[in-house]
Coordinates of C-alpha atoms and ligand atoms in Angstrom, one line a residue:
M1 CA -83.1 49.0 124.1
M2 CA -86.6 50.6 124.2
A3 CA -85.2 53.3 126.5
A4 CA -82.2 53.8 124.1
V5 CA -84.4 54.3 121.1
T6 CA -86.6 56.7 122.9
A7 CA -83.8 58.8 124.3
G8 CA -81.9 58.7 121.1
R9 CA -84.9 59.9 119.1
R10 CA -85.1 62.9 121.6
G11 CA -81.6 63.8 120.3
R12 CA -79.8 62.6 123.5
N13 CA -76.3 61.2 123.2
V14 CA -76.9 57.6 124.1
I15 CA -74.4 54.8 124.7
L16 CA -75.8 51.2 125.4
L17 CA -73.5 48.8 127.2
E18 CA -74.3 45.2 126.6
H19 CA -71.9 42.6 127.8
E20 CA -73.1 39.8 125.5
R21 CA -71.9 39.6 122.0
F22 CA -75.3 40.7 120.7
C23 CA -78.3 42.5 122.1
G24 CA -81.5 41.0 123.4
K25 CA -80.1 37.5 124.0
K26 CA -83.0 36.7 126.4
L27 CA -85.5 38.4 124.1
R28 CA -84.4 36.0 121.3
I29 CA -85.5 33.0 123.3
T30 CA -88.8 34.4 124.6
G31 CA -92.1 32.7 123.8
K32 CA -90.2 29.5 122.7
G33 CA -88.3 31.5 120.1
R34 CA -91.5 33.2 118.9
C35 CA -91.5 36.2 121.3
N36 CA -94.8 36.9 122.9
V37 CA -94.2 40.6 122.6
C38 CA -97.1 41.8 124.6
N39 CA -100.7 41.1 125.5
N40 CA -103.4 42.8 123.4
C41 CA -105.4 44.0 126.4
D42 CA -106.5 47.3 128.1
V43 CA -104.5 48.7 131.0
K44 CA -106.9 47.5 133.6
T45 CA -106.7 44.0 132.4
F46 CA -103.0 44.3 132.2
L47 CA -102.6 45.4 135.8
Q48 CA -104.8 42.4 136.9
N49 CA -102.0 40.2 135.5
V50 CA -99.3 41.8 137.7
P51 CA -99.5 40.2 141.1
V52 CA -96.6 42.2 142.6
N53 CA -96.8 46.0 142.8
P54 CA -99.2 46.7 140.0
K55 CA -99.9 50.3 141.2
F56 CA -96.3 51.3 140.6
L57 CA -96.8 50.5 136.9
Y58 CA -99.9 52.7 136.4
S59 CA -98.1 55.7 134.9
A60 CA -95.8 53.7 132.8
L61 CA -98.6 51.5 131.4
N62 CA -100.9 54.5 130.7
R63 CA -98.1 56.4 129.0
F64 CA -97.1 53.4 126.8
T65 CA -100.0 50.9 126.6
P66 CA -100.0 47.5 124.9
A67 CA -101.6 49.2 121.9
D68 CA -98.7 51.6 121.8
T69 CA -96.3 48.6 121.9
M70 CA -98.0 47.0 119.0
E71 CA -98.0 50.3 117.0
F72 CA -94.3 50.8 117.9
F73 CA -93.1 47.3 116.7
E74 CA -95.2 47.5 113.5
S75 CA -93.6 50.9 112.9
I76 CA -90.1 49.5 113.1
G77 CA -90.9 46.7 110.7
V78 CA -92.2 43.9 112.8
P79 CA -95.8 43.0 111.7
L80 CA -97.7 41.4 114.5
K81 CA -100.6 39.0 115.1
T82 CA -102.8 38.3 118.1
E83 CA -103.3 34.7 119.1
R84 CA -105.3 32.8 121.9
G85 CA -105.4 34.6 125.2
N86 CA -104.6 38.0 123.4
R87 CA -101.0 37.0 123.1
V88 CA -99.2 39.0 120.5
F89 CA -96.4 37.5 118.4
P90 CA -94.5 38.7 115.3
I91 CA -96.2 37.3 112.1
S92 CA -92.8 35.7 111.3
D93 CA -93.0 33.7 114.6
N94 CA -89.3 34.7 115.0
A95 CA -88.1 36.4 118.1
H96 CA -84.8 37.4 116.4
D97 CA -86.9 39.7 114.2
V98 CA -88.0 41.6 117.3
A99 CA -84.4 41.9 118.6
K100 CA -83.0 42.8 115.2
A101 CA -85.6 45.5 114.6
L102 CA -84.8 47.1 118.0
E103 CA -81.1 47.1 117.1
T104 CA -81.8 48.8 113.8
A105 CA -84.1 51.3 115.5
M106 CA -81.4 52.1 118.0
R107 CA -78.8 52.7 115.3
G108 CA -81.4 54.8 113.5
A109 CA -81.8 56.9 116.6
G110 CA -78.0 57.4 116.8
V111 CA -77.4 55.0 119.7
R112 CA -73.8 53.8 120.1
I113 CA -73.7 50.2 121.2
L114 CA -70.7 49.1 123.1
H115 CA -70.2 45.3 123.8
E116 CA -68.7 45.9 127.2
N117 CA -69.3 44.9 130.7
A118 CA -70.6 47.7 133.0
L119 CA -68.6 47.4 136.2
G120 CA -70.1 50.1 138.4
I121 CA -71.9 53.5 138.6
R122 CA -70.0 56.6 139.7
T123 CA -71.8 59.2 141.7
D124 CA -70.9 62.6 143.3
S125 CA -72.9 63.1 146.5
D126 CA -76.4 62.4 145.3
A127 CA -76.1 62.5 141.5
V128 CA -74.8 60.2 138.8
T129 CA -71.5 61.2 137.1
G130 CA -70.6 58.2 135.0
V131 CA -70.4 54.5 134.3
E132 CA -67.3 52.3 134.8
Y133 CA -66.5 49.7 132.3
G134 CA -63.4 47.7 131.0
G135 CA -62.4 50.6 128.7
G136 CA -62.5 53.3 131.4
V137 CA -65.3 55.6 132.5
I138 CA -68.1 57.1 130.5
E139 CA -69.0 60.4 131.9
C140 CA -72.7 61.2 131.9
A141 CA -75.5 62.8 133.8
S142 CA -78.1 60.0 133.4
V143 CA -77.7 56.2 133.8
L144 CA -80.4 53.6 133.2
I145 CA -79.9 50.2 134.8
A146 CA -81.8 47.7 132.8
T147 CA -79.8 44.6 133.5
G148 CA -82.8 42.3 134.1
G149 CA -83.2 39.8 136.9
V150 CA -81.1 36.7 137.7
S151 CA -82.9 33.9 135.9
Y152 CA -81.4 32.3 132.8
P153 CA -78.0 33.9 133.5
L154 CA -76.5 32.5 130.3
T155 CA -78.5 35.1 128.5
G156 CA -76.5 37.8 130.3
S157 CA -78.9 38.6 133.1
T158 CA -76.3 37.9 135.9
G159 CA -77.7 40.3 138.5
D160 CA -74.9 42.9 138.1
G161 CA -77.4 45.8 138.2
L162 CA -78.9 44.6 141.5
R163 CA -75.3 44.7 142.9
F164 CA -75.0 48.3 141.6
A165 CA -78.3 49.2 143.1
R166 CA -77.3 47.9 146.5
Q167 CA -73.9 49.7 146.3
L168 CA -76.0 52.9 145.6
C169 CA -77.9 52.3 148.8
H170 CA -81.1 51.1 147.0
T171 CA -83.1 48.3 148.7
V172 CA -83.3 45.1 146.8
T173 CA -86.2 42.9 148.0
P174 CA -85.5 39.2 148.4
L175 CA -85.2 37.4 145.0
S176 CA -87.1 34.2 144.3
P177 CA -88.0 32.3 141.1
S178 CA -91.3 32.8 139.5
L179 CA -92.9 31.2 136.4
V180 CA -90.8 28.2 137.2
P181 CA -91.2 24.4 137.1
L182 CA -92.3 22.8 140.4
T183 CA -90.7 19.9 142.3
S184 CA -92.3 16.9 143.9
D185 CA -91.0 13.9 145.8
D186 CA -94.0 11.9 144.7
P187 CA -92.5 9.0 142.6
D188 CA -95.6 9.0 140.4
C189 CA -94.3 12.2 138.7
A190 CA -91.0 10.5 137.7
E191 CA -92.9 7.4 136.6
M192 CA -94.9 9.6 134.2
Q193 CA -92.1 11.8 133.0
G194 CA -92.5 13.1 129.5
F195 CA -96.3 12.6 129.7
S196 CA -98.4 15.7 128.8
L197 CA -101.9 16.5 130.0
R198 CA -104.2 18.7 127.8
N199 CA -107.5 20.3 128.8
V200 CA -107.1 19.6 132.5
R201 CA -107.8 21.9 135.4
L202 CA -104.9 22.7 137.7
T203 CA -105.5 24.0 141.2
L204 CA -102.8 25.1 143.6
L205 CA -103.8 24.6 147.3
D206 CA -101.9 26.1 150.2
R207 CA -101.4 24.3 153.6
D208 CA -104.8 25.3 154.7
G209 CA -106.3 23.8 151.6
K210 CA -107.2 27.2 150.3
T211 CA -107.1 27.6 146.5
R212 CA -104.4 29.9 145.4
Y213 CA -104.7 29.4 141.7
T214 CA -107.0 27.4 139.4
E215 CA -107.0 27.3 135.6
L216 CA -107.6 25.1 132.6
G217 CA -104.8 24.2 130.2
E218 CA -101.8 22.1 129.7
M219 CA -99.0 20.6 131.9
M220 CA -96.4 17.9 131.8
F221 CA -94.8 15.4 134.3
T222 CA -91.0 15.4 134.6
H223 CA -88.3 13.5 136.4
F224 CA -88.3 16.2 139.1
G225 CA -92.0 17.0 139.3
V226 CA -94.2 19.0 136.9
T227 CA -93.9 21.8 134.3
G228 CA -95.8 23.3 131.4
P229 CA -97.9 26.5 131.0
L230 CA -100.3 25.8 133.9
V231 CA -97.5 24.9 136.3
L232 CA -95.5 28.0 135.5
S233 CA -98.5 30.2 136.1
A234 CA -99.3 28.4 139.4
S235 CA -95.8 29.1 140.6
A236 CA -96.4 32.8 140.5
H237 CA -99.0 32.3 143.3
M238 CA -96.6 30.5 145.7
H239 CA -95.6 32.7 148.6
D240 CA -93.4 30.7 151.0
A241 CA -95.5 31.5 154.2
A242 CA -98.3 29.4 152.8
A243 CA -96.2 26.3 152.1
P244 CA -96.3 23.4 151.9
Y245 CA -98.3 23.5 148.7
E246 CA -100.2 20.8 146.9
L247 CA -101.4 20.5 143.3
E248 CA -104.8 19.1 142.5
I249 CA -105.5 18.0 138.9
D250 CA -109.0 17.5 137.5
L251 CA -108.3 15.2 134.7
K252 CA -111.8 15.4 133.4
P253 CA -112.9 19.0 133.9
G254 CA -115.7 18.7 131.2
L255 CA -117.5 16.0 133.2
D256 CA -118.9 16.5 136.8
E257 CA -118.6 13.4 139.1
K258 CA -121.9 12.0 138.1
K259 CA -121.3 12.3 134.4
L260 CA -117.8 10.8 134.8
D261 CA -119.2 7.9 136.7
A262 CA -121.7 7.3 133.9
R263 CA -118.9 7.5 131.4
I264 CA -116.7 5.0 133.3
L265 CA -119.8 2.7 133.7
R266 CA -120.2 2.8 129.9
D267 CA -116.6 1.8 129.3
F268 CA -116.9 -0.9 131.9
E269 CA -119.9 -2.3 130.1
T270 CA -117.9 -2.4 126.8
Y271 CA -114.9 -4.1 128.5
R272 CA -116.9 -6.0 131.1
N273 CA -114.9 -9.2 130.6
R274 CA -111.5 -7.6 130.8
D275 CA -109.2 -7.1 133.7
F276 CA -109.4 -3.6 135.3
S277 CA -105.8 -2.9 134.1
N278 CA -107.0 -3.2 130.5
A279 CA -110.2 -1.2 130.8
L280 CA -108.9 2.5 131.1
H281 CA -107.3 3.2 127.8
D282 CA -110.3 5.2 126.5
L283 CA -110.2 7.5 129.5
A284 CA -106.5 8.0 130.2
G285 CA -103.1 8.1 128.5
R286 CA -101.0 4.9 128.6
A287 CA -98.3 6.4 130.9
M288 CA -100.9 7.4 133.5
I289 CA -103.0 4.1 133.7
P290 CA -100.7 2.2 136.2
V291 CA -100.7 5.3 138.5
L292 CA -104.4 5.7 138.3
I293 CA -104.9 2.0 139.1
R294 CA -102.6 2.1 142.1
R295 CA -104.3 5.3 143.4
S296 CA -107.8 3.8 143.0
G297 CA -106.8 1.0 145.3
I298 CA -108.6 -1.5 142.9
P299 CA -106.4 -4.6 142.2
P300 CA -105.4 -4.4 138.6
E301 CA -106.4 -8.1 137.9
T302 CA -110.0 -7.4 139.1
K303 CA -112.6 -8.4 136.5
V304 CA -114.3 -5.2 135.4
N305 CA -117.8 -6.7 135.8
T306 CA -117.0 -7.3 139.5
I307 CA -116.0 -3.7 140.4
T308 CA -118.3 -2.2 142.9
R309 CA -120.0 1.1 143.0
A310 CA -117.7 2.2 146.0
Q311 CA -114.6 1.2 144.0
R312 CA -115.9 3.2 141.0
S313 CA -116.5 6.2 143.2
R314 CA -112.8 6.0 144.4
L315 CA -111.7 5.9 140.8
V316 CA -113.9 9.0 140.0
T317 CA -112.1 10.8 142.9
V318 CA -108.8 9.9 141.5
F319 CA -109.7 11.4 138.1
K320 CA -111.2 14.5 139.6
R321 CA -108.8 15.2 142.4
F322 CA -105.4 13.8 141.3
R323 CA -103.2 15.2 144.1
I324 CA -99.5 16.0 143.9
P325 CA -97.7 17.2 147.0
L326 CA -95.0 19.8 146.1
S327 CA -91.5 20.0 147.7
G328 CA -90.6 23.4 146.1
T329 CA -89.5 25.0 142.8
R330 CA -86.7 24.5 140.4
P331 CA -83.8 26.9 141.0
I332 CA -84.0 30.6 140.1
E333 CA -81.6 30.0 137.1
E334 CA -84.4 28.0 135.5
A335 CA -87.2 30.5 136.2
I336 CA -88.8 32.6 133.4
I337 CA -88.6 35.6 135.7
T338 CA -87.1 36.8 138.9
S339 CA -89.5 37.9 141.6
G340 CA -88.2 40.7 143.8
G341 CA -85.7 43.4 142.8
V342 CA -85.1 47.1 143.3
A343 CA -87.8 48.4 145.7
V344 CA -90.3 50.4 143.9
S345 CA -91.0 52.7 146.8
E346 CA -87.5 54.3 146.1
I347 CA -88.4 55.0 142.4
D348 CA -90.5 57.7 141.0
P349 CA -93.2 55.9 139.0
R350 CA -93.7 58.9 136.7
S351 CA -90.2 58.8 135.4
M352 CA -88.4 55.6 136.6
E353 CA -85.8 57.9 138.3
S354 CA -84.3 57.0 141.6
K355 CA -85.6 59.1 144.5
R356 CA -82.2 58.7 146.1
I357 CA -79.7 59.5 143.3
R358 CA -80.3 62.1 140.6
G359 CA -79.9 60.8 137.1
L360 CA -80.2 57.2 138.1
F361 CA -83.0 55.3 136.4
F362 CA -84.2 51.7 136.5
A363 CA -86.4 49.8 134.1
G364 CA -87.5 46.2 133.3
E365 CA -87.1 43.0 135.3
I366 CA -84.6 44.5 137.7
L367 CA -87.6 46.2 139.4
D368 CA -89.6 44.6 142.1
V369 CA -92.6 44.0 139.8
D370 CA -93.5 40.8 138.0
A371 CA -96.4 39.4 136.0
Y372 CA -97.9 36.2 134.7
T373 CA -97.2 34.6 131.4
G374 CA -98.9 36.1 128.3
G375 CA -96.6 38.9 127.2
F376 CA -97.0 40.9 130.4
N377 CA -93.4 40.8 131.5
L378 CA -92.0 42.1 128.3
Q379 CA -94.7 44.9 128.4
I380 CA -93.3 45.9 131.7
A381 CA -89.9 46.2 130.1
W382 CA -91.3 48.2 127.2
S383 CA -93.4 50.6 129.3
T384 CA -90.8 51.3 132.0
G385 CA -88.1 51.5 129.4
K386 CA -90.1 54.0 127.3
L387 CA -90.8 56.2 130.4
A388 CA -87.1 56.1 131.5
G389 CA -86.1 57.0 127.9
E390 CA -88.3 60.0 128.0
H391 CA -86.7 61.3 131.1
L392 CA -83.0 60.3 130.7
Ligands
FAD401 C1 -87.2 31.3 128.5 C2 -87.9 32.6 128.7 C3 -89.0 32.9 127.9 C4 -89.7 34.1 128.2 N1 -90.7 34.4 127.3 C5 -91.4 35.6 127.5 C6 -92.5 35.9 126.6 O1 -92.7 35.3 125.6 N2 -93.1 37.1 126.9 C7 -92.8 37.9 127.9 O2 -93.5 38.9 128.1 N3 -91.8 37.7 128.7 C8 -91.0 36.5 128.6 N4 -90.0 36.2 129.3 C9 -89.6 37.2 130.4 C10 -88.8 38.4 129.6 O3 -87.9 37.8 128.7 C11 -88.1 39.3 130.6 O4 -89.0 39.7 131.6 C12 -87.5 40.5 129.9 O5 -86.5 40.0 128.9 C13 -86.8 41.4 130.9 O6 -86.2 42.4 130.1 P1 -85.0 43.3 130.7 O7 -84.6 44.2 129.5 O8 -85.4 44.0 131.9 O9 -83.9 42.3 131.0 P2 -83.1 41.2 130.1 O10 -83.9 40.8 128.9 O11 -82.6 40.2 131.0 O12 -81.9 42.2 129.6 C14 -80.8 42.6 130.4 C15 -79.6 42.9 129.5 O13 -78.6 43.5 130.3 C16 -77.4 42.9 130.0 N5 -76.4 43.1 131.1 C17 -76.6 42.6 132.4 N6 -75.6 42.9 133.2 C18 -74.7 43.7 132.4 C19 -73.5 44.4 132.6 N7 -72.9 44.4 133.8 N8 -73.0 45.1 131.6 C20 -73.6 45.1 130.4 N9 -74.7 44.5 130.1 C21 -75.3 43.8 131.1 C22 -77.7 41.5 129.7 O14 -76.7 40.8 128.9 C23 -79.0 41.6 129.0 O15 -78.9 41.6 127.6 C24 -89.3 35.0 129.2 C25 -88.1 34.7 129.9 C26 -87.4 33.5 129.7 C27 -86.2 33.3 130.5

């Protein structure tokens, strides 16, 4: 859509093929329906949030920066606001407003929208000649494939463009889920399903015990394992070779072990005549208490005033280093983004044009670039789409 607006405004004759009944189906569910349009940061910070192939994006991001994105959306009637973590949202908190404004901008730029399924790309030796769809063939000299990845296929991102790319002899790097919930066989997760943790530190450890990711924030236990913002971000740092992975949660990141021990001691003074099982509710949520007790190895019926220093020290460790072994990720269909895609070495980063086939362009999530949460993935779509639109 960004590319279509850009090319249309240049006076190009643009047809957009969209096989869903309306445009931007995925866009409309982004940011929990609020659409985290972009991240209000400079290009350097932006590229630090792109773990895969950031250099490829250098030209596109400099040509169309997050500031340009904000100016663009304001100019097409979507007033924006910046929230925590520099995340930018429409003031209306409604992702539909972003999609609708893009549709209006496309029509204003003379773009024709056909709700049809693109079936293949026609080429003649090494140049594009047209696009096949249910109604026949559209003859053209430039084609942009911006069909997204393969996650959330019900939004229309079914991976067709990746198939076209392969047919056109482009390399598609292996696809894997990223920004995806994580699975664990540890029955403690299922026992605590639905229970959320706020203000905790999550650390992802690889098989050598090396820290791959660590951050403060929120997460949640589920029947299959864990999810929530921290978990999704951690998943972007999982590269199979370093599996099996483990999560370590610091349930009290604001207190070091000594301070936490003092805090526990204070609670134990207050509840000195209770059983251990009834003495933790000031420190932990109800759903978590039986699990913490079990992991501490202190019998639940122990009188609080008989708990030893060594037992308390084990409890501190459980709070500070709550371990969850991981078995993997949820399937790619449930991932926020697809990692992998059309190999960027075969695309000119200054135009998004294929180095193999003249007139063939790629933009957005179909490319082998992906970023963390925070509006970075949509920015990749806006910047690469803009650049392609300028060269179509
Ligand atoms: C639940 C969820 C929340 C997200 N939230 C955010 C967020 O807040 N901020 C952020 O930056 N990123 C977010 N993302 C990621 C972001 O949505 C994607 O990276 C972005 O939409 C990619 O844009 P795209 O145009 O490349 O692909 P898509 O948005 O997937 O669009 C591709 C389009 O091509 C169409 N298409 C595919 N094949 C064909 C065909 N053969 N013929 C015709 N049309 C076809 C599809 O129907 C679709 O409309 C989120 C993703 C998900 C799943």
